[in-house]
Structures are given as structure tokens and as C-alpha cells.
Tab-separated table of C-alpha atoms in Angstrom:
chain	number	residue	atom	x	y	z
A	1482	UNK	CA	-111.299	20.290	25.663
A	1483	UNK	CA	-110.219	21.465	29.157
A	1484	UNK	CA	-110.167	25.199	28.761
A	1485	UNK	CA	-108.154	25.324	32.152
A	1486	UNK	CA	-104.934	23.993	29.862
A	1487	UNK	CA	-105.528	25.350	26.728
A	1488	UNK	CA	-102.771	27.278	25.311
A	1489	UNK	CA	-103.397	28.881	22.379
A	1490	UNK	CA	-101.278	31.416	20.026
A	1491	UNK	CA	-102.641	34.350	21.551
A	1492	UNK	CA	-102.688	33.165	25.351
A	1493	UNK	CA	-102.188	31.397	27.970
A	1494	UNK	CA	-105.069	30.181	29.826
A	1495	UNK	CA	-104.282	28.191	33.569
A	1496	UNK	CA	-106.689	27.103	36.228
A	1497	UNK	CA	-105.417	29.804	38.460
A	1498	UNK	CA	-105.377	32.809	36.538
A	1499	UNK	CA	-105.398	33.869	32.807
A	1500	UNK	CA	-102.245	35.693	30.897
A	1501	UNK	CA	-102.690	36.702	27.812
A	1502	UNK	CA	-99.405	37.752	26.012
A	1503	UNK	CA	-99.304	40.428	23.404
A	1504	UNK	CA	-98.099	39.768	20.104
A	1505	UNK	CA	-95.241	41.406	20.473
A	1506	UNK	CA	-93.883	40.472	23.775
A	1507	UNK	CA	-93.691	36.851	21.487
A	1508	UNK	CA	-91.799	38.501	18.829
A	1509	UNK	CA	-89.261	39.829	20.718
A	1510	UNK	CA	-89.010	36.923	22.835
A	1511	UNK	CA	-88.332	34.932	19.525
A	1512	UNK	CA	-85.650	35.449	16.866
A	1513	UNK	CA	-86.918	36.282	13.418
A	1514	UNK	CA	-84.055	35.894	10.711
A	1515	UNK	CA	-85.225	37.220	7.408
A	1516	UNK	CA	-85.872	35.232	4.571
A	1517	UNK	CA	-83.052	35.254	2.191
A	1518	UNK	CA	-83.688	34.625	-1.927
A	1519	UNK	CA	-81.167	32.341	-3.096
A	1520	UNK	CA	-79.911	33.261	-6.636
A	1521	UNK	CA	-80.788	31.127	-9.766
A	1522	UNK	CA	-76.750	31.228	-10.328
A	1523	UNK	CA	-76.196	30.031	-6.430
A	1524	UNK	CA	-78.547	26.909	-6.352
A	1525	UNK	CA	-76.846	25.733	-9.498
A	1526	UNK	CA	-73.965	26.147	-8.043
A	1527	UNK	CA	-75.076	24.390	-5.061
A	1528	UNK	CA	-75.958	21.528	-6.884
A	1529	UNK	CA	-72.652	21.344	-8.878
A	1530	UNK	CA	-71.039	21.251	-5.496
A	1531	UNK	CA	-72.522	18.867	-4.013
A	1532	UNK	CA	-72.368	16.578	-6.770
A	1533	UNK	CA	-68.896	16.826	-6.811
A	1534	UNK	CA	-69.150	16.303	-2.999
A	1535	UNK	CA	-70.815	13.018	-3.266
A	1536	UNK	CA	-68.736	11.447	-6.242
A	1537	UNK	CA	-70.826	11.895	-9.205
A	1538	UNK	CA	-68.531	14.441	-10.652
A	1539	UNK	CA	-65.233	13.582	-10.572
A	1540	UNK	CA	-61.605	14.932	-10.494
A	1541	UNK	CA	-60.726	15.574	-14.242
A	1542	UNK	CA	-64.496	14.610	-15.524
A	1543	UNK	CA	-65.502	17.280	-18.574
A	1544	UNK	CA	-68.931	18.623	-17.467
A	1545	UNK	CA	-71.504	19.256	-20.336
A	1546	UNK	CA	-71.642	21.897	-22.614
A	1547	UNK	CA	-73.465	24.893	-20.835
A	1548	UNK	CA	-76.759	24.409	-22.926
A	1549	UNK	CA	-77.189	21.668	-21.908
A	1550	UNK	CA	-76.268	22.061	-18.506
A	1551	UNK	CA	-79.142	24.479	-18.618
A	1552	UNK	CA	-81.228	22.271	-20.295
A	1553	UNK	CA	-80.663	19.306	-17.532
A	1554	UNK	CA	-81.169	21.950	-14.696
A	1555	UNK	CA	-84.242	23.789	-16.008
A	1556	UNK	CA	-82.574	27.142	-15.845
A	1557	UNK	CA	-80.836	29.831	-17.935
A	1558	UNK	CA	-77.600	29.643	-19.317
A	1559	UNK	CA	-76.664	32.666	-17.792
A	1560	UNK	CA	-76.991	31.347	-14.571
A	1561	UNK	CA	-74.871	28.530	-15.405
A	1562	UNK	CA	-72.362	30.734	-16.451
A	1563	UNK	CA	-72.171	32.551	-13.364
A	1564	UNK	CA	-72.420	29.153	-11.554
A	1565	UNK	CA	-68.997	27.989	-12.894
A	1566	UNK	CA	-67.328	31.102	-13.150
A	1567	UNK	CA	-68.147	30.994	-9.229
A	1568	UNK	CA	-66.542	27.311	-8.279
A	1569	UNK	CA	-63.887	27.701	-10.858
A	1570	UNK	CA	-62.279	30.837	-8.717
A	1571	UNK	CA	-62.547	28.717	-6.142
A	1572	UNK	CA	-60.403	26.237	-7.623
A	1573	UNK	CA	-62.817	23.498	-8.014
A	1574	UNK	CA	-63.804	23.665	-12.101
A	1575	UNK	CA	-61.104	24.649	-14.453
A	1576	UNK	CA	-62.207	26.543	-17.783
A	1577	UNK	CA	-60.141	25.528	-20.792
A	1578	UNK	CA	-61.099	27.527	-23.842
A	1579	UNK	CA	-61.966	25.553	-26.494
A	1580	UNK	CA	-62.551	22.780	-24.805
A	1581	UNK	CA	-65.261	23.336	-21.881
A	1582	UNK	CA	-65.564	22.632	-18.431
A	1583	UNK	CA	-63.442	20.254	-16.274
A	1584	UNK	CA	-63.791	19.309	-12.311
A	1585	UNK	CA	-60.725	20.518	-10.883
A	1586	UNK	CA	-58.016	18.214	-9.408
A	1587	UNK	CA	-59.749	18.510	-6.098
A	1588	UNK	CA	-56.150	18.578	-4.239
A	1589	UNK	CA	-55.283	20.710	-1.715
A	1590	UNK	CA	-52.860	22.972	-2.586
A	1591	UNK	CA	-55.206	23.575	-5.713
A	1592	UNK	CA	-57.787	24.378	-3.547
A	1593	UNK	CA	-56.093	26.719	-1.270
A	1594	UNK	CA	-55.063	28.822	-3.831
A	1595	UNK	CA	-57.787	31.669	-3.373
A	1596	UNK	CA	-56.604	31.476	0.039
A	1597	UNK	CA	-53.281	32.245	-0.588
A	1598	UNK	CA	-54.572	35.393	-2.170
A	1599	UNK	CA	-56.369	36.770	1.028
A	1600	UNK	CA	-53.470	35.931	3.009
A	1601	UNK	CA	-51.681	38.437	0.718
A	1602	UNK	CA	-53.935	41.151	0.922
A	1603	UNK	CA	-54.670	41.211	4.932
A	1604	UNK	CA	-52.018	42.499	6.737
A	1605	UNK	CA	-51.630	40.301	9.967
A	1606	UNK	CA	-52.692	37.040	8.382
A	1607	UNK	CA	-49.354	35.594	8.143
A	1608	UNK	CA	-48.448	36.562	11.736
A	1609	UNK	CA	-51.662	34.505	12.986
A	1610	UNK	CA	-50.724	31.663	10.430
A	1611	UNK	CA	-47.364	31.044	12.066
A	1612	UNK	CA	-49.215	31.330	15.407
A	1613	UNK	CA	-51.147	28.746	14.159
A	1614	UNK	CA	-47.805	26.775	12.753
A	1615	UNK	CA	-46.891	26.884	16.426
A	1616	UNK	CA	-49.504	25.414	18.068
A	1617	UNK	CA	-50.113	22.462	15.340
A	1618	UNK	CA	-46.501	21.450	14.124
A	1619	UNK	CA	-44.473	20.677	17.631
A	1620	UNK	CA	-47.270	18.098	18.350
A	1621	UNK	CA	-46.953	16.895	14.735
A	1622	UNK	CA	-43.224	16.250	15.270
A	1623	UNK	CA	-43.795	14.866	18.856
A	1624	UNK	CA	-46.446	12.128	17.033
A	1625	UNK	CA	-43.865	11.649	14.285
A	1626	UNK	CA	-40.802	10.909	16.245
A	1627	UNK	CA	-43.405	7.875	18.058
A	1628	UNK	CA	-44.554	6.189	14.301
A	1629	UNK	CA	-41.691	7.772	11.884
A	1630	UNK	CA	-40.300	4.277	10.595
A	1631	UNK	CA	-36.269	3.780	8.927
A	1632	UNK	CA	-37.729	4.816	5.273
A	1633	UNK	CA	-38.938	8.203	6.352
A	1634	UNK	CA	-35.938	8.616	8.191
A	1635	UNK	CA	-33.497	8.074	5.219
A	1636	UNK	CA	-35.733	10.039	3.269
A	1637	UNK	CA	-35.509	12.981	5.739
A	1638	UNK	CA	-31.826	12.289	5.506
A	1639	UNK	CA	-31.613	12.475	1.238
A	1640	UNK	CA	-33.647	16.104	1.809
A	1641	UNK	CA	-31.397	17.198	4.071
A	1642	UNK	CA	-28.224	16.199	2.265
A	1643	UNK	CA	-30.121	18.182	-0.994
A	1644	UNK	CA	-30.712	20.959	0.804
A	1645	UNK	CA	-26.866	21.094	2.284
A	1646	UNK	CA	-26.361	21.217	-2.151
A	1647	UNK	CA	-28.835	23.458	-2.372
A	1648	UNK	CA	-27.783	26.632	0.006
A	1649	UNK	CA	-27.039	29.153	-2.869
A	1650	UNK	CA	-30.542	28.372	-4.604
A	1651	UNK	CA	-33.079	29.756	-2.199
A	1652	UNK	CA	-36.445	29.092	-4.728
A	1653	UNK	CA	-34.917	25.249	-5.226
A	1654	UNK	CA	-34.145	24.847	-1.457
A	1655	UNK	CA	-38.073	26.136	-0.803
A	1656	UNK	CA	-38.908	22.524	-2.514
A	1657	UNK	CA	-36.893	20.205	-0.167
A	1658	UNK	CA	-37.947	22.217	3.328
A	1659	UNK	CA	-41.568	21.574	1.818
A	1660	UNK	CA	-40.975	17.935	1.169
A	1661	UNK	CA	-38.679	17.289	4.755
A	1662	UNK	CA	-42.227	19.009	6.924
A	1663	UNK	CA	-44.220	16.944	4.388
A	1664	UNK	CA	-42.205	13.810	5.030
A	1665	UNK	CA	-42.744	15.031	9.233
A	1666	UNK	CA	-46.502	15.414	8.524
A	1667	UNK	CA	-47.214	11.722	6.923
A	1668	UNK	CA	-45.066	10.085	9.463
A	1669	UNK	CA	-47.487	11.345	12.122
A	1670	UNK	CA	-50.485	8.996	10.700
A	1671	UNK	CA	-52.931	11.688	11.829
A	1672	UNK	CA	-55.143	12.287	8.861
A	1673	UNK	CA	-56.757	15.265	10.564
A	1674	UNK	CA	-53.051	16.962	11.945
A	1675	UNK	CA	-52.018	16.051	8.438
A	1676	UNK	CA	-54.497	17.972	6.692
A	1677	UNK	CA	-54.148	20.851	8.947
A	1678	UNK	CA	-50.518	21.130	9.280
A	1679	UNK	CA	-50.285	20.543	4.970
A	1680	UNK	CA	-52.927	23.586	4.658
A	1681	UNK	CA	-51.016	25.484	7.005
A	1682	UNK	CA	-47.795	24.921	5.235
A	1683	UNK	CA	-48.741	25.464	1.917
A	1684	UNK	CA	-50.563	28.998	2.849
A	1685	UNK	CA	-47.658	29.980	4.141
A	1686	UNK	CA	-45.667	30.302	0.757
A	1687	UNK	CA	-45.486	33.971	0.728
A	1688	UNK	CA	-43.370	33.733	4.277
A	1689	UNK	CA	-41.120	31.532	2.888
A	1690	UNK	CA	-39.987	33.579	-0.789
A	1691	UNK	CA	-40.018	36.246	1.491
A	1692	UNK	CA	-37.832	34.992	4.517
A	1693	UNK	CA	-35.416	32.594	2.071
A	1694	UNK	CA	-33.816	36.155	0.936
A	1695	UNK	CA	-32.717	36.923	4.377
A	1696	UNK	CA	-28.920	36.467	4.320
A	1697	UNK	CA	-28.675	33.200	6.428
A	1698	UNK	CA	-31.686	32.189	6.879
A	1699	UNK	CA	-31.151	28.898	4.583
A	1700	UNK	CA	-28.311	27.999	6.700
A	1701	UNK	CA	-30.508	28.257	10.365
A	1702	UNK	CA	-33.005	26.011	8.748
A	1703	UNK	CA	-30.420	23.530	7.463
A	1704	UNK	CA	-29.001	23.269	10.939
A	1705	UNK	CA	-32.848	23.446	12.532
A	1706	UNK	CA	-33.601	20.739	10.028
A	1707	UNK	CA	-30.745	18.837	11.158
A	1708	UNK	CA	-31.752	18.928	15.067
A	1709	UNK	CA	-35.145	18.335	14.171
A	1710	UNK	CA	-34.101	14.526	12.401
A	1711	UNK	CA	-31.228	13.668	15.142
A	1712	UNK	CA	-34.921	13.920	17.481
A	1713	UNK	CA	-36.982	11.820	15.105
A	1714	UNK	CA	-34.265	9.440	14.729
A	1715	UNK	CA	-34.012	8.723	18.683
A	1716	UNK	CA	-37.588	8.339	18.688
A	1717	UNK	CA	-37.654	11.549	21.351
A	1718	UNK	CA	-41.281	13.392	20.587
A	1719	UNK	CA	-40.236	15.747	23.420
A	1720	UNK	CA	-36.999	16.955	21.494
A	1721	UNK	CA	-38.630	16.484	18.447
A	1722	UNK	CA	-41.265	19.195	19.473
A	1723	UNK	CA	-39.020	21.378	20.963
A	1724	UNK	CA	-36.612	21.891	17.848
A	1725	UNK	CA	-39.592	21.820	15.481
A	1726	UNK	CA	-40.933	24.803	18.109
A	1727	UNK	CA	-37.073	26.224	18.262
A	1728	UNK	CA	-37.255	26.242	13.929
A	1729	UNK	CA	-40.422	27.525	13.701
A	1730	UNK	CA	-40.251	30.906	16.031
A	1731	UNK	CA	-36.759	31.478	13.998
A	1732	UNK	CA	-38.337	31.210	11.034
A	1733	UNK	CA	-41.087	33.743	12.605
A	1734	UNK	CA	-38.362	36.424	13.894
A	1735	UNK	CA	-36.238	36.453	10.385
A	1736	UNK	CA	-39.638	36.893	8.872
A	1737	UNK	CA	-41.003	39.628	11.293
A	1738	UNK	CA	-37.273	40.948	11.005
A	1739	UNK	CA	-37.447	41.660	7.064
A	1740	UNK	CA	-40.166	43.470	7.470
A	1741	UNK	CA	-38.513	45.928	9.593
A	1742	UNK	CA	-35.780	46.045	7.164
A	1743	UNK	CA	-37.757	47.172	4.108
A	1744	UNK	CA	-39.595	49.592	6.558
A	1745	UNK	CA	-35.790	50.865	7.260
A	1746	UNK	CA	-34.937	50.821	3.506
A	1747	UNK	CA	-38.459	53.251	2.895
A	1748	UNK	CA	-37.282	55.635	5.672
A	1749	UNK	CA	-40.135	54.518	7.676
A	1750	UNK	CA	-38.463	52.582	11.042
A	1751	UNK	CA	-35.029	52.649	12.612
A	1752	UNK	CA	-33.286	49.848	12.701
């Protein structure tokens, strides 16, 4: 072996000169992350997941009983139990007592449901998701008002017709907006906008029983939702983004504004 180009762990030999480089120039040249140990619990869970990933457990399926569970994993029962404790917060097994352990539906707004809890508890969250309902839904309208075809427009028109009935019911009125922006959303045969924008909308249920009690509020989105068809039905994405923009930052400022009315009703903020 040429010693001239030998590099070894400990140095650096050349044919010019020799550098050797202390063991601890190396390690701070390199990053160390620590090892982590992975619970018993967590790798079963793991595996459940990803078994429900790939197929072989599917929506509705009963999963063993939890001995034998154990038994087919080589583990502990109790680590089972903590397994599908775990994925059934998250929405993905359901626990029926007296019956076992089922693979959730697997749909979204099942899913989201822990979400919907965080949302709750972090102040600021719903602010950023209408943010985030800006930036996504005017494009989703714009694509919409190109593909939308006459049997999603007469169905936007039956929604908006029920919701016209529906003015004096706010939680039944909640229903049609959902299924008029659902209606938007599948017209814009974007499975990845249609995904996103459906997440977005169904986190933000707390805005909505909030912002439906604001004295005429229904009526602004009836006439928004109004605008935002006579756009899809001329096949205009630019209007169609623009008054799905226009309903959305309304629906942002009658939120924002019943917060400063409880604030006023607590003594906290003028108004």
C-alpha cells in the first residue's frame, strides 16, 4: 500500500506533508444524534400502522383479541394495550367494549378529529387556519369554475336554495355551506387541493359554531355563496377566486369581530 495516500481514522497522511487530526476536531466536525430506545408499546404500534398503511388491515376489519395479538408479535400484552390505546386517540382503531378492536373508518374527518382538539386549545391556530383558507380556496374556486360541469352547478344551486330555507337554523345551515365548498372542492379535480382544502375546512368547525351566532352572518354568506356560483356558472376562475377570497376574509372579520365582543361583554376591551 502507498503510504503517501493512506488515510486512515486517525490521520491523514499526503506526499507533501502529514496532518494528523485529533479525535475531537472529527467529532465536532461531525453530528452525533443520540441513540434513542424505541418502546416495546411504540414498535407495536409501528407495525399496526403500517399494516394498516399497506392494506392488510382494513377499514372496519376486527383485529385479534389482545393475547393473541401478543402472542403473534412476541411481546407483552401490556404493550399491546398501550399500542392501541395510542392509534385509537388518534382516530385510527376504535375500542368497542365487549366486542374488541376495530380499524377505524380511515376517513378524513375521522382522522382529523385530534386535530380539531389542538386547534381548540392554542390560541392563534384558527387565525393561521383561515390564513391558510386564503391562500388554498381562491385557487380552488379559480380551478373549479374551468372543470365545474351543469350537475355540480344545479347542485350548488339546490344548496343554495336550502340554505335561503335554512337562515333561522344556524347548526342546520353549517351542513349545506359544508356541502356547497365541498361541492367547489370536487369540481376542481385536484386530488391534492382537494385533500387540503377538505382538511382545512373541516378543522375549521369551531370558527363556524362560533361565527354562525353573529347576527347576520348567515345572510353575508348566503349572498357570498350566491356571487361565488353566478362566477362558477360563467366559467370566470378570476371572479370565482375573487368572491371565494371576498367570502372568506368576511367570514375572518365576523369571526375576529366576536371575539372582541365577548372580550367587551367580560369588561376586558372597548368596543
Amino acid at each position: 500500500m502507498d503510504v503517501r495516500r493512506n488515510v486512515s481514522f486517525i490521520g491523514l497522511t499526503t506526499e507533501w506533508h502529514c496532518l494528523v487530526l485529533p479525535f475531537a476536531f472529527i467529532a465536532d466536525a461531525m453530528s452525533f444524534d443520540p441513540i434513542v430506545q424505541v418502546s416495546v408499546s411504540e414498535q407495536v404500534a409501528q407495525r399496526l400502522l403500517t399494516m394498516i398503511r399497506s392494506g392488510l388491515l382494513k377499514p372496519g376489519q376486527q383485529l385479534p383479541p389482545e393475547r393473541d395479538l401478543a402472542s403473534m408479535l412476541g411481546v407483552g400484552r401490556p404493550a399491546v394495550r398501550e399500542a392501541i390505546r395510542g392509534l385509537a386517540l388518534l382516530g385510527l382503531l376504535r375500542i368497542r367494549q365487549g366486542e374488541g378492536t376495530f380499524v377505524g373508518s380511515l376517513e378524513m374527518r375521522e382522522l382529523l378529529e385530534p386535530l380539531e382538539m389542538v386547534i381548540e386549545l392554542n390560541a392563534g391556530t384558527l387565525e393561521a387556519l383561515f390564513d391558510a383558507r386564503l391562500v388554498i380556496e381562491p385557487g380552488v374556486a379559480a380551478l373549479a369554475a374551468m372543470h365545474i360541469g351543469d350537475t355540480e352547478i344545479a347542485r350548488l344551486h339546490a344548496l343554495v336554495d336550502d340554505e335561503q330555507a335554512l337562515l333561522g337554523n344556524p347548526e342546520t345551515f353549517s351542513a349545506a355551506d359544508m356541502a356547497f365548498h365541498e361541492t367547489i372542492v370536487d369540481a376542481c379535480e385536484n386530488p391534492f387541493l382537494q385533500s387540503i382544502s377538505n382538511s382545512l375546512y373541516v378543522l375549521g368547525k369551531k370558527s363556524r359554531r362560533v361565527t354562525s351566532q353573529v347576527e347576520g352572518v348567515l345572510a353575508r354568506s348566503l349572498q357570498d355563496h350566491r356571487h361565488i356560483l353566478d362566477a362558477l356558472e360563467a366559467r370566470d376562475p378570476e371572479q370565482a377566486s375573487q368572491a371565494m377570497r371576498r367570502h372568506l376574509c368576511r367570514v375572518r372579520d365576523a369571526y375576529a369581530a366576536s371575539g372582541s365582543l365577548a372580550k367587551a361583554a367580560e369588561g376586558t376591551v372597548d368596543v
